[in-house]
Tab-separated table of C-alpha atoms in Angstrom:
chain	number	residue	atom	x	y	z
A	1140	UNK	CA	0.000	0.000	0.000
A	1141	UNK	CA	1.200	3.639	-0.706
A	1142	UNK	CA	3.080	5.536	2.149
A	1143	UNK	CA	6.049	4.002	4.139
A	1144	UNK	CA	6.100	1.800	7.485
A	1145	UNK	CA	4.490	3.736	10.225
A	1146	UNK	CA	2.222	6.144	8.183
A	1147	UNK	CA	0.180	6.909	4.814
A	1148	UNK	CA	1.330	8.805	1.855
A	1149	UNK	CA	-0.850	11.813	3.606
A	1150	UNK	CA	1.479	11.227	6.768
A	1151	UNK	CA	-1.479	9.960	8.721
A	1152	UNK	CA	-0.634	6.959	11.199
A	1153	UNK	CA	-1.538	3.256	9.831
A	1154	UNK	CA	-4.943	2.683	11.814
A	1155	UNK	CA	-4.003	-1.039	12.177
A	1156	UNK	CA	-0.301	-0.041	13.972
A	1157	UNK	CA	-0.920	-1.543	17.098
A	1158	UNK	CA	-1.728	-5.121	15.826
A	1159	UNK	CA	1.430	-4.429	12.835
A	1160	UNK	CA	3.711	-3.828	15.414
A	1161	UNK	CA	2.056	-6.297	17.815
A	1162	UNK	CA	3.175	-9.085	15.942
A	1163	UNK	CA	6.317	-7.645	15.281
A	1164	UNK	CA	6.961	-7.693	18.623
A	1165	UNK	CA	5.528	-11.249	19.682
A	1166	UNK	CA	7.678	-12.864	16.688
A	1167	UNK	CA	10.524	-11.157	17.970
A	1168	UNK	CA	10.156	-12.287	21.279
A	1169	UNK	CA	9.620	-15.574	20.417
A	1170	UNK	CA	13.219	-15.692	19.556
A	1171	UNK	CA	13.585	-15.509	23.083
A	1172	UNK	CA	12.251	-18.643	23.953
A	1173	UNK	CA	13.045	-20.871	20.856
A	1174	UNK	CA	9.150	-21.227	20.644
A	1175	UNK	CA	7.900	-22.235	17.218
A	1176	UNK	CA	11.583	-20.883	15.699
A	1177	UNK	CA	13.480	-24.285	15.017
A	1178	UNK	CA	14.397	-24.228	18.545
A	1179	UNK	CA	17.362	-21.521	17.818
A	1180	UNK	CA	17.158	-19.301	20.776
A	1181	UNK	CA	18.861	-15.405	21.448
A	1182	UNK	CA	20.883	-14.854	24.360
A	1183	UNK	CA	19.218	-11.111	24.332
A	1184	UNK	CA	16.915	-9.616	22.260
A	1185	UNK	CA	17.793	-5.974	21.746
A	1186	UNK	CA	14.629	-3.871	20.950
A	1187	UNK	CA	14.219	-0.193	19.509
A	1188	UNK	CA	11.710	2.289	20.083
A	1189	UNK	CA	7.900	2.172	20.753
A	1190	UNK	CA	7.769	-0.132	17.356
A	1191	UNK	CA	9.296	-3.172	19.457
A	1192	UNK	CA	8.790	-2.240	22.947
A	1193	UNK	CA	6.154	-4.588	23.757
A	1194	UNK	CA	8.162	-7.810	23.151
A	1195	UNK	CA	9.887	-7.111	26.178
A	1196	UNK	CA	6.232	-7.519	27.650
A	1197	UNK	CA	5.781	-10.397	26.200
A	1198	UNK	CA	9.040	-11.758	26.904
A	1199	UNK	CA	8.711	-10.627	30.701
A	1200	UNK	CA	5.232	-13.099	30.954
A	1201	UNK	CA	6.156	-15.954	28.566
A	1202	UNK	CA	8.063	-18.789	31.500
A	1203	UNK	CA	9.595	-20.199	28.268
A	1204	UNK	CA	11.545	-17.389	27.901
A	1205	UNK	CA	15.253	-17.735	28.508
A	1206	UNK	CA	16.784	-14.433	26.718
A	1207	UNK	CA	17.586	-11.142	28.201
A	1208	UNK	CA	15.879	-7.906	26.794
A	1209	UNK	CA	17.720	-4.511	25.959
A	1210	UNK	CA	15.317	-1.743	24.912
A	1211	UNK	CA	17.111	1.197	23.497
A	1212	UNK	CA	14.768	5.273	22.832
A	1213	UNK	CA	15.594	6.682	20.027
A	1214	UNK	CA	13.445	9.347	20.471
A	1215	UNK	CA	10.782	9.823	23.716
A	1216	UNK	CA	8.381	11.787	22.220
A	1217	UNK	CA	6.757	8.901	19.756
A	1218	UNK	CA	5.573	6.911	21.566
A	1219	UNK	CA	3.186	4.708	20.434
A	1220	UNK	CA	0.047	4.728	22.840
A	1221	UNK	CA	-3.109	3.062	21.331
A	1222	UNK	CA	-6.341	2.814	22.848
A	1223	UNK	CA	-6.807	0.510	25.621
A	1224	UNK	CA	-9.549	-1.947	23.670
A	1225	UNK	CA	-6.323	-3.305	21.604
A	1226	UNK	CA	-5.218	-5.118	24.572
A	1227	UNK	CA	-7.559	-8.921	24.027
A	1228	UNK	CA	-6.419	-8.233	20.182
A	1229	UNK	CA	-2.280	-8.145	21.031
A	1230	UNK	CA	-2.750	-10.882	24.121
A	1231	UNK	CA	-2.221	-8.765	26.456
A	1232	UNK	CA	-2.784	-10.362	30.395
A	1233	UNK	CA	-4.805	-7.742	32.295
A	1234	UNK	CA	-2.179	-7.970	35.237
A	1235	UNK	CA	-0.137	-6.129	32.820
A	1236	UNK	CA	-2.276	-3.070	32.091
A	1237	UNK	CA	-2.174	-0.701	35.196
A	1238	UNK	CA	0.180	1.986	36.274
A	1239	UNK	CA	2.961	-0.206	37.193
A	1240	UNK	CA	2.730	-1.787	33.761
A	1241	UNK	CA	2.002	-1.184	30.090
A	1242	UNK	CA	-0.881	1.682	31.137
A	1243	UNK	CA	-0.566	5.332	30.207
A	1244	UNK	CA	-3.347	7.643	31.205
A	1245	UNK	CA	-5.411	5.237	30.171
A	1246	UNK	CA	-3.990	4.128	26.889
A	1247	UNK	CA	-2.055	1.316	26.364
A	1248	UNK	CA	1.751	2.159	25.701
A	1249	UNK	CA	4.520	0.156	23.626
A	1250	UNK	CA	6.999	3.112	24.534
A	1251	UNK	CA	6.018	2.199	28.433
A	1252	UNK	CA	5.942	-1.663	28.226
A	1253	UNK	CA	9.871	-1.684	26.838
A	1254	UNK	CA	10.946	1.219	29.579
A	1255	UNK	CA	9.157	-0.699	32.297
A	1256	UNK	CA	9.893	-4.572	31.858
A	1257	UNK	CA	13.203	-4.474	29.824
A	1258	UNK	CA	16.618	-5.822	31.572
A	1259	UNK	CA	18.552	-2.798	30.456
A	1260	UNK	CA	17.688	0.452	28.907
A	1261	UNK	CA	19.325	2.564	27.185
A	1262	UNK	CA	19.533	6.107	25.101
A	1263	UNK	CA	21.618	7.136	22.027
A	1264	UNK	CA	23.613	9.430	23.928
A	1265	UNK	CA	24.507	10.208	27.844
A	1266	UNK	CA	23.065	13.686	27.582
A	1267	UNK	CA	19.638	12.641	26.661
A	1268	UNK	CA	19.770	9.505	29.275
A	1269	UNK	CA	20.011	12.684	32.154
A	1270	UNK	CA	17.156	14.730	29.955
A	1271	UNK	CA	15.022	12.354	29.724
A	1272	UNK	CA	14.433	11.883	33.875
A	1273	UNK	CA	13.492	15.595	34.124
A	1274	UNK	CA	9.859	17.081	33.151
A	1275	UNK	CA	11.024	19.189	30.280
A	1276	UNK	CA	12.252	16.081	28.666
A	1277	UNK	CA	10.492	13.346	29.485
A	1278	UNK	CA	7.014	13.722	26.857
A	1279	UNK	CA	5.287	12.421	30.588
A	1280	UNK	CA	7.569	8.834	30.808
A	1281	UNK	CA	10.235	10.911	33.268
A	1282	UNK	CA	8.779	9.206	36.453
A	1283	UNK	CA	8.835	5.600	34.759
A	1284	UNK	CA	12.571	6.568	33.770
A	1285	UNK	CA	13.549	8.019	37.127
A	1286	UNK	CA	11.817	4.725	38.738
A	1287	UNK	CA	14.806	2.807	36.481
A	1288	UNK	CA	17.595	4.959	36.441
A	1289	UNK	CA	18.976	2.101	37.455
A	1290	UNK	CA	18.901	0.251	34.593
A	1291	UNK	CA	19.403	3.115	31.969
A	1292	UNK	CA	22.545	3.742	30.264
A	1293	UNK	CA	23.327	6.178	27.401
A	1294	UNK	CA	25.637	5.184	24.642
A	1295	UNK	CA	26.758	7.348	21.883
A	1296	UNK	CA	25.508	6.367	18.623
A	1297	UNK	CA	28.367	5.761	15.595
A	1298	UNK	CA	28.358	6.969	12.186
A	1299	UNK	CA	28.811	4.699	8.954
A	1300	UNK	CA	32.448	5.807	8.237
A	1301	UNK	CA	32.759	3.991	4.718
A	1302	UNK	CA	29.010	6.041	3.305
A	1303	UNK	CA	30.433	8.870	5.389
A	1304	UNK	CA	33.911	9.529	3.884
A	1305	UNK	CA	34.472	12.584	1.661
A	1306	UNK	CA	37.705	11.070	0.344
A	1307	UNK	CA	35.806	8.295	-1.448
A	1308	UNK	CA	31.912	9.740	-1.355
A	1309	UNK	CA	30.732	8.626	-4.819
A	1310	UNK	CA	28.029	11.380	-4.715
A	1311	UNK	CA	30.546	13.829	-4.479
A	1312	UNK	CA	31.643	16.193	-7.465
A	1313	UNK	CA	35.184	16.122	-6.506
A	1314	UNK	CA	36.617	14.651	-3.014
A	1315	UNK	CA	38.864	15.390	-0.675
A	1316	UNK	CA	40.299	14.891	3.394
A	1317	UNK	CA	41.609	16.922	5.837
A	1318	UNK	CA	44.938	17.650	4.169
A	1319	UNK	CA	43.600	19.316	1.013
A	1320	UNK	CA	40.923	20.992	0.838
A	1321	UNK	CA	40.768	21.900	-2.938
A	1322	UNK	CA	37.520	19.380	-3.430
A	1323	UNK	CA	35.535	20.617	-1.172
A	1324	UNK	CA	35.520	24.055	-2.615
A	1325	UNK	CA	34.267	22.728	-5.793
A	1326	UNK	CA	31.562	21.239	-3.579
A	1327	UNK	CA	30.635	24.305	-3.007
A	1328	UNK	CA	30.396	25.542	-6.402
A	1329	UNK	CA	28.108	22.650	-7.369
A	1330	UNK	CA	26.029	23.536	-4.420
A	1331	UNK	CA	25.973	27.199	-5.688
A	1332	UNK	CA	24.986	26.235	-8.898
A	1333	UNK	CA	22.079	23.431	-8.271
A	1334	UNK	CA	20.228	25.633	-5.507
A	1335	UNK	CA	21.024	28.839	-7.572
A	1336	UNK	CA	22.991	30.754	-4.732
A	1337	UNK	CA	25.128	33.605	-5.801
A	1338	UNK	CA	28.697	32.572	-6.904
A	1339	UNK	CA	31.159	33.573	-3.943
A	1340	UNK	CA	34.152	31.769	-3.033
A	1341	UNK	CA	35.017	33.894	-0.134
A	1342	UNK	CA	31.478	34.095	1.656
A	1343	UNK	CA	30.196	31.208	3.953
A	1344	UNK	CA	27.273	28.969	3.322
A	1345	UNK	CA	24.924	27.978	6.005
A	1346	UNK	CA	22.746	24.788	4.855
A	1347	UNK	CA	19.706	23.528	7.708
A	1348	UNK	CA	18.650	19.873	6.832
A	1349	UNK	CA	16.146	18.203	8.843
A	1350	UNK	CA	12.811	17.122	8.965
A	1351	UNK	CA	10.195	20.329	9.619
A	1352	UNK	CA	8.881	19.766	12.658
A	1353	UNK	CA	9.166	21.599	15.725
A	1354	UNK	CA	11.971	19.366	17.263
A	1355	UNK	CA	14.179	20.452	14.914
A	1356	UNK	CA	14.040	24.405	15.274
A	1357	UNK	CA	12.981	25.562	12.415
A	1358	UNK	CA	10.598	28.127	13.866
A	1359	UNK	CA	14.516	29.748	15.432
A	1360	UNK	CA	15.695	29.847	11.818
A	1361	UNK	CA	12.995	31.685	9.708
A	1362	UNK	CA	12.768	34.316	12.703
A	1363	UNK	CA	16.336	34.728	12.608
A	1364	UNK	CA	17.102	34.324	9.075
A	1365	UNK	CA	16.507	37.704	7.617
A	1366	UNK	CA	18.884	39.399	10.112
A	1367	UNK	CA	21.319	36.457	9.479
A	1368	UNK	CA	20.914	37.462	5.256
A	1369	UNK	CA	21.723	40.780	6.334
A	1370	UNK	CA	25.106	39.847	7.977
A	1371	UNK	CA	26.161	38.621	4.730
A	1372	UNK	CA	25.280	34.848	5.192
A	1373	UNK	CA	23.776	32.822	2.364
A	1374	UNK	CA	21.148	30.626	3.727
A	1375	UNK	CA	19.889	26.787	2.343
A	1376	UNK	CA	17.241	25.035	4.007
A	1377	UNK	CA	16.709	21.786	3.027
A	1378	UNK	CA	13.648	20.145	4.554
A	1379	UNK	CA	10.357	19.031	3.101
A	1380	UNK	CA	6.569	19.813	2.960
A	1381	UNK	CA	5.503	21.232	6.568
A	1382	UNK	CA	4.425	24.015	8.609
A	1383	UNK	CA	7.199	26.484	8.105
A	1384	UNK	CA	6.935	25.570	4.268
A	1385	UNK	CA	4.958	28.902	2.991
A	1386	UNK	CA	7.767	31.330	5.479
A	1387	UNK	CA	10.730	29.196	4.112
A	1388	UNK	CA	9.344	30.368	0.482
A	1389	UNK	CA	8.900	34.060	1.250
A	1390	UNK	CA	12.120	34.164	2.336
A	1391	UNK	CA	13.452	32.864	-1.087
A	1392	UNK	CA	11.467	35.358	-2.909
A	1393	UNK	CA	12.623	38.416	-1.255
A	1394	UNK	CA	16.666	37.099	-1.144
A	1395	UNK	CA	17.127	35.861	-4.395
A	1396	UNK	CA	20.502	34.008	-4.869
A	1397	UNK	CA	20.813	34.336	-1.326
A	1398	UNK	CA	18.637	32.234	0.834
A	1399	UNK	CA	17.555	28.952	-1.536
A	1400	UNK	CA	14.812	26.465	-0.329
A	1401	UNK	CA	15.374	22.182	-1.589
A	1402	UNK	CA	12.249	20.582	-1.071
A	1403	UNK	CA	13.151	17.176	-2.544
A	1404	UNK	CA	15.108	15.638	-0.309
A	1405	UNK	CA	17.540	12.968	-1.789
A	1406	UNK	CA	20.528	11.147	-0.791
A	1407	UNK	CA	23.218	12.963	-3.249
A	1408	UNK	CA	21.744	16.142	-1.919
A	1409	UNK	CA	22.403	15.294	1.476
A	1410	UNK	CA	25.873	14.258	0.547
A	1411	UNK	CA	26.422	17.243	-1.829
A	1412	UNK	CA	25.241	20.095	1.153
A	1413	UNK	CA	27.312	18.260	3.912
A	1414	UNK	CA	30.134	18.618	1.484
A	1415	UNK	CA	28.979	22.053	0.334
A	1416	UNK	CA	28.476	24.141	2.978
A	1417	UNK	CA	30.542	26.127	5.741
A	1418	UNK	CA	27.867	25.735	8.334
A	1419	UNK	CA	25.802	22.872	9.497
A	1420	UNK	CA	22.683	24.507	11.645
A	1421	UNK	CA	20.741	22.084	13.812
A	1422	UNK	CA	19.634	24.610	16.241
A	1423	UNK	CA	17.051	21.602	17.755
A	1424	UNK	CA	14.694	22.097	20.733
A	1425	UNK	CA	15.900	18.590	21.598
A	1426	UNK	CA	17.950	15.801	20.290
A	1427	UNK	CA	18.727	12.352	21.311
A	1428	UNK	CA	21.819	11.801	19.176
A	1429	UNK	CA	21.526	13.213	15.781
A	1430	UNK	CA	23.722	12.371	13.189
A	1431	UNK	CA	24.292	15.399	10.919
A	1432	UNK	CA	26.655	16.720	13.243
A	1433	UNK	CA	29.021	14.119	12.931
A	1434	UNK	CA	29.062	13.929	9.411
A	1435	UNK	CA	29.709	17.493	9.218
A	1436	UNK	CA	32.953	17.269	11.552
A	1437	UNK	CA	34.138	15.111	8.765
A	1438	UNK	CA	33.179	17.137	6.379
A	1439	UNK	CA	34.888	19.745	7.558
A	1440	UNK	CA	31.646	21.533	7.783
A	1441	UNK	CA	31.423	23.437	10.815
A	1442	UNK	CA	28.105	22.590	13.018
A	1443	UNK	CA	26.341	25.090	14.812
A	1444	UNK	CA	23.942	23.202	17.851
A	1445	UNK	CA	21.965	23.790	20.155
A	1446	UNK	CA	23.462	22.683	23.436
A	1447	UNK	CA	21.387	19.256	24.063
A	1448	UNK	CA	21.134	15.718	23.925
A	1449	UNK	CA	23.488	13.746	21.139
A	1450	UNK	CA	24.527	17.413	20.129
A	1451	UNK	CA	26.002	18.652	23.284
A	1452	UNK	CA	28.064	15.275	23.562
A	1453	UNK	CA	29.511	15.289	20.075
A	1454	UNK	CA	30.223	19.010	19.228
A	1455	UNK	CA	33.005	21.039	21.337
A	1456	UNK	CA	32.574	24.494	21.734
A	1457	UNK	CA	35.325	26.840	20.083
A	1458	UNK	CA	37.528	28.076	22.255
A	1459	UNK	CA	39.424	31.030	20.217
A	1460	UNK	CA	42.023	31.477	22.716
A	1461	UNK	CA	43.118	27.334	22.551
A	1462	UNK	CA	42.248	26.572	19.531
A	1463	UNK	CA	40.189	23.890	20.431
A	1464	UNK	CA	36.622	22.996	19.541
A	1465	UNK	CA	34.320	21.424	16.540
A	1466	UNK	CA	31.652	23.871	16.587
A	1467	UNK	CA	29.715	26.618	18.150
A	1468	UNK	CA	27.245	25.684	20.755
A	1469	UNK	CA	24.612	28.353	22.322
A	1470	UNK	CA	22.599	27.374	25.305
A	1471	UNK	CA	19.664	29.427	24.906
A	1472	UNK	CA	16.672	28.193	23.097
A	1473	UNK	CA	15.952	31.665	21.390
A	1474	UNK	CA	16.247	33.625	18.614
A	1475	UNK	CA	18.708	35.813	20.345
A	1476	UNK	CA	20.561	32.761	21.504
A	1477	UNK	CA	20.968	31.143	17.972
A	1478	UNK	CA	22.124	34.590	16.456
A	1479	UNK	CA	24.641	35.154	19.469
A	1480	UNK	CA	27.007	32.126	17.722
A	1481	UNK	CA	26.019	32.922	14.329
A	1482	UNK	CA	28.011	36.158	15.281
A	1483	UNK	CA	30.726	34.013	16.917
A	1484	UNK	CA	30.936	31.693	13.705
A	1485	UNK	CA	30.981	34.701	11.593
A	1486	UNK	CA	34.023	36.529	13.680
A	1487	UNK	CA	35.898	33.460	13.182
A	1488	UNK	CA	35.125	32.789	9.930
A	1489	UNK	CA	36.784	36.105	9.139
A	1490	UNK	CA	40.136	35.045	10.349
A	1491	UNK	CA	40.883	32.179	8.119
A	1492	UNK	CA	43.467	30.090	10.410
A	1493	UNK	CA	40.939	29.811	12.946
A	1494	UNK	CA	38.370	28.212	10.849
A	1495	UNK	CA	41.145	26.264	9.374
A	1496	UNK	CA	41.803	24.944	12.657
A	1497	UNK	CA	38.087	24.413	13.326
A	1498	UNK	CA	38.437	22.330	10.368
A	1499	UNK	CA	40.915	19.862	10.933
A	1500	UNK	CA	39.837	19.616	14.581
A	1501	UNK	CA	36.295	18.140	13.429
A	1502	UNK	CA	37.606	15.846	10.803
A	1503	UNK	CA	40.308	14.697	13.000
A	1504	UNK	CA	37.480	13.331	15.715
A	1505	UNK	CA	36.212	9.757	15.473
A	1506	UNK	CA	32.408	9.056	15.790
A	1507	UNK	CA	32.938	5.338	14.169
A	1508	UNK	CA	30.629	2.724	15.577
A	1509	UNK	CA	34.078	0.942	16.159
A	1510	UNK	CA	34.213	3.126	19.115
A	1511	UNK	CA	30.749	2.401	20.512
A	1512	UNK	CA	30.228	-1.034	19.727
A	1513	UNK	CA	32.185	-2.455	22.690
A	1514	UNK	CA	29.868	-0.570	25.228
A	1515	UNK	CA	26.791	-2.452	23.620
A	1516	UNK	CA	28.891	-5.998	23.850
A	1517	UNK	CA	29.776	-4.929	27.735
A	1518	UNK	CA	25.940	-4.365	28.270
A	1519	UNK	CA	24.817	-7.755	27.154
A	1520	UNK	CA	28.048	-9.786	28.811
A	1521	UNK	CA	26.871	-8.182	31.842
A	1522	UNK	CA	23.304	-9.326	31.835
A	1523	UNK	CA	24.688	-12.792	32.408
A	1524	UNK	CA	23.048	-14.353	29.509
A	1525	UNK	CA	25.867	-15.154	27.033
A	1526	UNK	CA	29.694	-15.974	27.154
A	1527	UNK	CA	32.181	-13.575	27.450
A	1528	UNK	CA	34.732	-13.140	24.885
């Protein structure tokens, strides 16, 4: 049927979800217990986001079950609650649908049956693990989470370093690495020419790329935009059909050649405006990792975050007087805070060896999952349930 996994080609939610991911969940945790599977059974089952969550339910009531369950959030705020009459339909016992269970204000919750009967949780990245606990982050789950802080552990997520490479990127028009830097300005060019910017060598390109929802702070960046223009920045937003769609067209009208809107997102466009730009703007309300940022370091495209989640754990702050840093990082969820360190990125900007330096300190950092991967492995040795290596 038309659309993609979790909603319609109008963006409207499947109305049969719950039972989809139902059974996604029950097969899963089936490998848990070797039931009806060949008799092959997993020493852990490792679950993701409201999608899976309830196999750790059904894991936690099956006595077959032998494995140990992991349940990792992606991202709190979806969180799959579905009316409470889907409960006979999915199997669900009624011991398990109260407050100390699967129940959310009186909705039954995938997102709260993984938090509450997994083995381990954990986040994509230690900031949002702390966030999460508190009221401003939790989307309502912070009391479940603060209940099993115990169990909760954030780990970093990794980037794919061989799609991720602008020495070998095969949707690049010319490539390059952190000792020459030649390819990357023809990058630029390209992205000059395909989202009709005005040809200039010597002034910096800011490029926003995200989906267009609130999350992401896109209501920061039309408000600040136009002052932003005026400072001599040339703007790209790359998002997608959504609410700020109509402002994000204005904007193109009156700053021709100088602020450029993509609406079709694709994969050598993503590549080409990570290569392309100066700046990488994710100036997001929240984040629980993101990845953007982390290709941009090795890019040597400078990101400019907002100081939270993922982004606050994988983007230094410039320190001018050391010389150290990947990026600029305001604190501040305002307008006034996002164009304090466009100003910074713009004073350093004008002295080149400083953004040099920027440069080669983001490309020289290492966000490969080789890094990460051992954490995960430490996690499941230490739930008892396999051999150690």
């Amino acid at each position: 049927r038309p659309g993609g996994p979790y909603s319609d080609h109008y963006g409207k939610d499947w109305w049969d979800n719950a039972i989809r991911f139902g059974v996604l969940s029950k097969v899963g945790a089936l490998f848990g217990s070797g039931a009806g599977l060949d008799g092959w059974k997993a020493d852990v089952l490792h679950l993701h986001d409201w999608h899976a969550g309830l196999a750790s339910a059904y894991t936690h009531f099956d006595p077959r079950a032998t494995a140990a369950t992991v349940y990792t959030v992606h991202n709190l705020a979806y969180q799959g609650n579905f009316d409470r009459k889907v409960r006979k339909a999915l199997g669900i016992s009624s011991l398990a649908f109260h407050m100390d269970g699967l129940e959310f204000h009186g909705n039954l919750s995938f997102m709260k049956a993984g938090l509450y009967y997994s083995d381990q949780i954990t986040t994509v990245s230690p900031t949002y693990a702390r966030q999460i606990q508190t009221r401003e982050h939790g989307c309502g789950m912070d009391g479940v989470i603060r209940k099993r802080s115990d169990r909760l552990t954030g780990i970093l997520n990794g980037i794919d370093e061989q799609t991720w490479n602008p020495d070998r990127d095969p949707h690049l028009p010319a490539r390059f690495n952190a000792d020459s830097l030649a390819g990357k300005a023809k990058c630029k060019a390209v992205l000059e020419e395909r989202t009709g910017l005005t040809p200039d060598p010597q002034g910096p390109i800011a490029v926003m790329m995200a989906r267009m929802t609130a999350q992401k702070g896109w209501d920061l960046f039309v408000a600040a935009a136009p002052a932003l223009l005026a400072e001599g920045l040339r703007l790209v937003a790359v998002g997608g059909e959504g609410p700020w769609q109509a402002a994000l067209d204005r904007l193109a009208a009156q700053y021709p050649g100088r602020f450029a809107v993509v609406e079709a997102f694709s994969e050598e466009m993503a590549h080409l405006a990570e290569a392309g730009a100066d700046l990488f703007l994710m100036p997001s309300l929240f984040e629980p990792c993101g990845l953007n940022q982390m290709y941009s370091q090795r890019y040597g495209t400078v990101p400019l975050v907002h100081r939270t989640g993922g982004l606050a754990d994988t983007v230094d702050p410039w320190d001018p007087s050391t010389g150290q840093g990947t990026g600029f990082v305001f604190d501040h969820f305002t307008t006034a805070g996002l164009a304090w360190a466009f100003d910074t990125a713009l004073a350093t900007w004008a002295r080149p060896d400083s953004w040099r330096r920027l440069q080669a300190n983001g490309m020289a950092k290492d966000f490969s999952w080789d890094r990460q991967i051992q954490r995960y492995v430490g996690l499941y040795e230490a739930l008892g349930r396999m051999p150690t290596a």
